[in-house]
């Protein structure tokens, strides 16, 4: 019997653009493995800070990357990254990590270490019986899965995104992170050509999700 197709859904966008809520909803609705790649960059950042390894100290960053052992744990429908057998906790949403993560994420060696790890999660999802995966980040549709079945790029006005973060009680330098994430040399935040671009400033999350769900359902429907 032929192996059923494994659907790949890529969702990219800036901070607080609606990626997390929409990808979680799609994961639940279509039984897709949910992957929040921002949490991977955050977990590595927290570990580097814990070890006192600055983003400007490239040899030390490289040395630390060589020492870290990455694994994956399934929590609900989400793939969480283990570093040396441990999944990071709330510290990855701290102000310190918010302030530093874009600087670490701009390091090509660090990104390279995550590319094969992230692609390998498709096998992890298959092995756990999912119909596909929905991966959210900044470079999923451009660099990680450029041939994804569905590619979305979410964006919203900065003021609205700041209001969303403040509503969650979080301090986040959204504009500054977006500036660094969009201007770095390796895999910058950008709308990849061919992706469906959705402005979420004035539409409800439900409307955004329905638009995305229709595209996903069309891919899953038998030809
Ligand atoms: O999605 P987030 O705000 O939790 O992501 C945190 C940071 O991680 C973001 O500012 C840039 C980086 N990141 C990245 O460079 N590439 C990704 N695929 C995901 C996140």
Short mmCIF file of C-alpha atoms and ligand atoms in Angstrom, two decimals:
data_model
loop_
_atom_site.label_atom_id
_atom_site.label_comp_id
_atom_site.label_asym_id
_atom_site.label_seq_id
_atom_site.Cartn_x
_atom_site.Cartn_y
_atom_site.Cartn_z
CA UNK A 1 0.00 0.00 0.00
CA UNK A 2 1.29 3.49 -0.85
CA UNK A 3 2.39 5.64 2.11
CA UNK A 4 -0.17 8.43 2.63
CA UNK A 5 1.18 11.89 1.81
CA UNK A 6 2.56 13.89 4.74
CA UNK A 7 1.40 17.49 4.52
CA UNK A 8 3.83 20.32 5.28
CA UNK A 9 2.36 23.70 6.25
CA UNK A 10 4.77 26.63 6.70
CA UNK A 11 3.71 29.77 8.59
CA UNK A 12 6.12 32.70 8.72
CA UNK A 13 5.78 36.21 10.07
CA UNK A 14 7.06 38.78 12.53
CA UNK A 15 6.54 38.80 16.29
CA UNK A 16 2.88 38.68 17.39
CA UNK A 17 1.60 38.41 13.82
CA UNK A 18 -0.78 35.54 14.72
CA UNK A 19 1.46 32.56 13.85
CA UNK A 20 1.17 30.78 17.15
CA UNK A 21 -2.62 30.82 17.53
CA UNK A 22 -3.27 29.95 13.91
CA UNK A 23 -0.73 27.13 13.78
CA UNK A 24 -2.08 25.59 17.00
CA UNK A 25 -5.62 25.70 15.64
CA UNK A 26 -4.60 24.11 12.33
CA UNK A 27 -2.63 21.46 14.22
CA UNK A 28 -5.70 20.49 16.21
CA UNK A 29 -8.14 20.63 13.33
CA UNK A 30 -6.11 18.56 10.88
CA UNK A 31 -4.06 16.41 13.26
CA UNK A 32 -0.75 18.00 12.28
CA UNK A 33 2.37 18.03 14.44
CA UNK A 34 2.81 21.59 15.74
CA UNK A 35 6.34 23.04 15.65
CA UNK A 36 7.15 26.48 17.09
CA UNK A 37 10.67 27.09 15.82
CA UNK A 38 10.90 30.41 17.69
CA UNK A 39 10.91 28.36 20.89
CA UNK A 40 14.03 26.54 19.60
CA UNK A 41 15.92 29.80 19.06
CA UNK A 42 14.71 30.96 22.45
CA UNK A 43 15.79 27.76 24.21
CA UNK A 44 19.28 27.95 22.70
CA UNK A 45 19.49 31.63 23.62
CA UNK A 46 18.52 30.85 27.23
CA UNK A 47 21.17 28.12 27.35
CA UNK A 48 23.87 30.41 25.91
CA UNK A 49 22.98 33.14 28.42
CA UNK A 50 22.98 30.59 31.26
CA UNK A 51 26.51 29.57 30.26
CA UNK A 52 27.63 33.19 29.87
CA UNK A 53 28.32 32.77 26.15
CA UNK A 54 27.71 36.12 24.39
CA UNK A 55 26.34 36.35 20.84
CA UNK A 56 29.47 38.30 19.85
CA UNK A 57 31.84 35.52 20.93
CA UNK A 58 31.66 33.31 17.84
CA UNK A 59 34.29 30.72 18.88
CA UNK A 60 32.48 30.18 22.19
CA UNK A 61 29.09 29.95 20.44
CA UNK A 62 30.51 27.33 18.05
CA UNK A 63 32.08 25.38 20.90
CA UNK A 64 28.82 25.40 22.85
CA UNK A 65 26.79 24.31 19.81
CA UNK A 66 29.16 21.36 19.38
CA UNK A 67 28.55 20.34 22.99
CA UNK A 68 24.75 20.61 23.08
CA UNK A 69 22.70 17.46 22.44
CA UNK A 70 19.34 18.15 20.81
CA UNK A 71 16.37 15.81 21.21
CA UNK A 72 12.61 16.06 20.74
CA UNK A 73 9.72 15.49 23.12
CA UNK A 74 6.07 15.27 22.09
CA UNK A 75 3.86 17.34 24.42
CA UNK A 76 0.25 17.18 23.31
CA UNK A 77 0.54 17.87 19.57
CA UNK A 78 3.69 19.96 19.85
CA UNK A 79 7.30 18.96 19.22
CA UNK A 80 9.43 20.48 21.97
CA UNK A 81 13.19 20.67 21.75
CA UNK A 82 15.24 19.00 24.45
CA UNK A 83 18.68 20.35 25.15
CA UNK A 84 20.77 17.77 26.94
CA UNK A 85 17.58 15.89 27.86
CA UNK A 86 15.72 18.91 29.26
CA UNK A 87 12.89 21.00 27.79
CA UNK A 88 13.26 24.69 28.68
CA UNK A 89 10.52 26.31 30.76
CA UNK A 90 9.05 29.79 31.04
CA UNK A 91 12.49 31.41 31.05
CA UNK A 92 12.43 31.35 27.23
CA UNK A 93 9.71 34.08 27.32
CA UNK A 94 11.67 36.29 29.72
CA UNK A 95 12.62 39.86 28.96
CA UNK A 96 16.30 38.86 28.84
CA UNK A 97 15.67 36.24 26.15
CA UNK A 98 13.39 38.64 24.20
CA UNK A 99 16.18 41.20 24.20
CA UNK A 100 18.90 38.79 23.01
CA UNK A 101 17.30 36.13 20.83
CA UNK A 102 17.53 38.01 17.51
CA UNK A 103 21.28 38.48 17.98
CA UNK A 104 21.86 34.73 18.43
CA UNK A 105 19.38 33.91 15.62
CA UNK A 106 21.50 36.00 13.22
CA UNK A 107 24.53 33.70 13.69
CA UNK A 108 24.86 31.47 10.59
CA UNK A 109 26.42 28.56 12.54
CA UNK A 110 23.53 28.55 14.97
CA UNK A 111 20.97 28.57 12.16
CA UNK A 112 22.84 25.82 10.35
CA UNK A 113 22.69 23.66 13.48
CA UNK A 114 18.91 23.99 13.47
CA UNK A 115 18.22 23.37 9.75
CA UNK A 116 18.58 19.58 9.72
CA UNK A 117 17.01 19.31 13.17
CA UNK A 118 13.90 21.13 11.92
CA UNK A 119 13.66 19.14 8.68
CA UNK A 120 14.03 15.92 10.67
CA UNK A 121 10.81 16.71 12.52
CA UNK A 122 8.87 15.51 9.46
CA UNK A 123 10.09 11.97 10.22
CA UNK A 124 9.27 12.51 13.89
CA UNK A 125 5.72 13.53 12.93
CA UNK A 126 5.28 10.52 10.61
CA UNK A 127 6.56 8.15 13.29
CA UNK A 128 3.97 9.55 15.72
CA UNK A 129 1.06 9.09 13.32
CA UNK A 130 0.41 12.73 12.35
CA UNK A 131 -1.05 13.59 8.91
CA UNK A 132 1.54 16.29 8.49
CA UNK A 133 3.16 19.16 10.33
CA UNK A 134 2.55 22.85 10.73
CA UNK A 135 5.77 24.75 11.43
CA UNK A 136 5.88 28.42 12.44
CA UNK A 137 8.89 30.71 12.26
CA UNK A 138 10.68 33.25 10.10
CA UNK A 139 12.31 31.15 7.38
CA UNK A 140 10.15 28.03 7.13
CA UNK A 141 8.66 28.68 3.68
CA UNK A 142 11.87 30.25 2.37
CA UNK A 143 14.69 28.05 3.75
CA UNK A 144 13.48 25.04 5.77
CA UNK A 145 10.62 23.73 3.61
CA UNK A 146 10.59 25.82 0.39
CA UNK A 147 8.50 23.05 -1.24
CA UNK A 148 5.89 23.00 1.54
CA UNK A 149 2.35 22.14 0.44
CA UNK A 150 1.00 25.37 1.98
CA UNK A 151 3.06 28.47 2.73
CA UNK A 152 1.61 31.44 4.59
CA UNK A 153 3.14 34.76 5.54
CA UNK A 154 1.32 36.66 8.30
CA UNK A 155 1.86 40.34 8.97
CA UNK A 156 0.20 43.13 10.93
CA UNK A 157 0.89 46.76 11.77
CA UNK A 158 3.48 47.11 14.53
CA UNK A 159 1.16 49.10 16.83
CA UNK A 160 -1.44 46.34 16.74
CA UNK A 161 1.20 43.68 17.43
CA UNK A 162 2.51 45.67 20.40
CA UNK A 163 -1.03 45.86 21.77
CA UNK A 164 -1.35 42.07 21.44
CA UNK A 165 1.87 41.44 23.37
CA UNK A 166 0.94 43.97 26.06
CA UNK A 167 -2.45 42.24 26.34
CA UNK A 168 -0.55 39.02 27.13
CA UNK A 169 1.32 40.91 29.85
CA UNK A 170 4.62 40.50 27.98
CA UNK A 171 7.40 43.00 27.41
CA UNK A 172 8.72 42.55 23.90
CA UNK A 173 10.74 44.82 21.61
CA UNK A 174 8.77 43.82 18.56
CA UNK A 175 10.01 46.53 16.18
CA UNK A 176 13.65 46.02 17.15
CA UNK A 177 13.45 42.22 16.82
CA UNK A 178 11.75 42.53 13.44
CA UNK A 179 14.39 44.98 12.29
CA UNK A 180 17.22 42.59 13.19
CA UNK A 181 15.35 39.49 11.93
CA UNK A 182 14.58 41.15 8.58
CA UNK A 183 18.02 42.60 7.97
CA UNK A 184 20.27 39.65 8.85
CA UNK A 185 22.21 38.03 6.00
CA UNK A 186 21.23 34.40 6.61
CA UNK A 187 17.57 33.48 6.04
CA UNK A 188 16.05 36.87 6.88
CA UNK A 189 12.39 37.32 7.71
CA UNK A 190 10.73 37.90 4.36
CA UNK A 191 7.61 36.85 2.50
CA UNK A 192 8.84 34.06 0.22
CA UNK A 193 7.65 34.30 -3.36
CA UNK A 194 4.58 32.14 -3.91
CA UNK A 195 3.50 32.28 -0.24
CA UNK A 196 -0.01 33.43 0.66
CA UNK A 197 0.41 36.79 2.40
CA UNK A 198 -2.27 37.64 4.99
CA UNK A 199 -2.60 41.00 6.79
CA UNK A 200 -3.98 40.18 10.25
CA UNK A 201 -4.21 43.79 11.51
CA UNK A 202 -7.94 44.26 11.16
CA UNK A 203 -9.27 40.72 10.79
CA UNK A 204 -10.18 38.33 13.57
CA UNK A 205 -8.09 35.27 14.27
CA UNK A 206 -11.09 33.13 13.29
CA UNK A 207 -11.18 34.69 9.82
CA UNK A 208 -7.44 34.19 9.36
CA UNK A 209 -7.67 30.56 10.43
CA UNK A 210 -10.64 29.88 8.13
CA UNK A 211 -8.69 31.20 5.15
CA UNK A 212 -5.72 29.02 6.02
CA UNK A 213 -7.86 25.99 6.83
CA UNK A 214 -9.55 26.15 3.42
CA UNK A 215 -6.15 25.97 1.73
CA UNK A 216 -5.02 23.07 3.93
CA UNK A 217 -8.26 21.16 3.40
CA UNK A 218 -7.87 21.54 -0.36
CA UNK A 219 -4.43 19.91 -0.16
CA UNK A 220 -5.74 17.03 1.95
CA UNK A 221 -8.80 16.36 -0.23
CA UNK A 222 -8.41 13.34 -2.51
CA UNK A 223 -7.71 14.45 -6.10
O1 LIG B 1 8.57 33.42 17.08
P1 LIG B 1 9.37 34.03 18.23
O2 LIG B 1 9.06 35.47 18.44
O3 LIG B 1 9.24 33.22 19.48
O4 LIG B 1 10.90 33.93 17.75
C1 LIG B 1 11.95 34.36 18.56
C2 LIG B 1 13.13 34.78 17.70
O5 LIG B 1 13.71 33.64 17.09
C3 LIG B 1 12.83 35.75 16.57
O6 LIG B 1 12.99 37.10 16.97
C4 LIG B 1 13.83 35.38 15.52
C5 LIG B 1 14.18 33.95 15.79
N1 LIG B 1 13.63 33.00 14.83
C6 LIG B 1 14.30 32.84 13.64
O7 LIG B 1 15.27 33.54 13.40
N2 LIG B 1 13.88 31.89 12.75
C7 LIG B 1 12.81 31.14 13.01
N3 LIG B 1 12.43 30.20 12.12
C8 LIG B 1 12.10 31.30 14.22
C9 LIG B 1 12.52 32.28 15.09
#
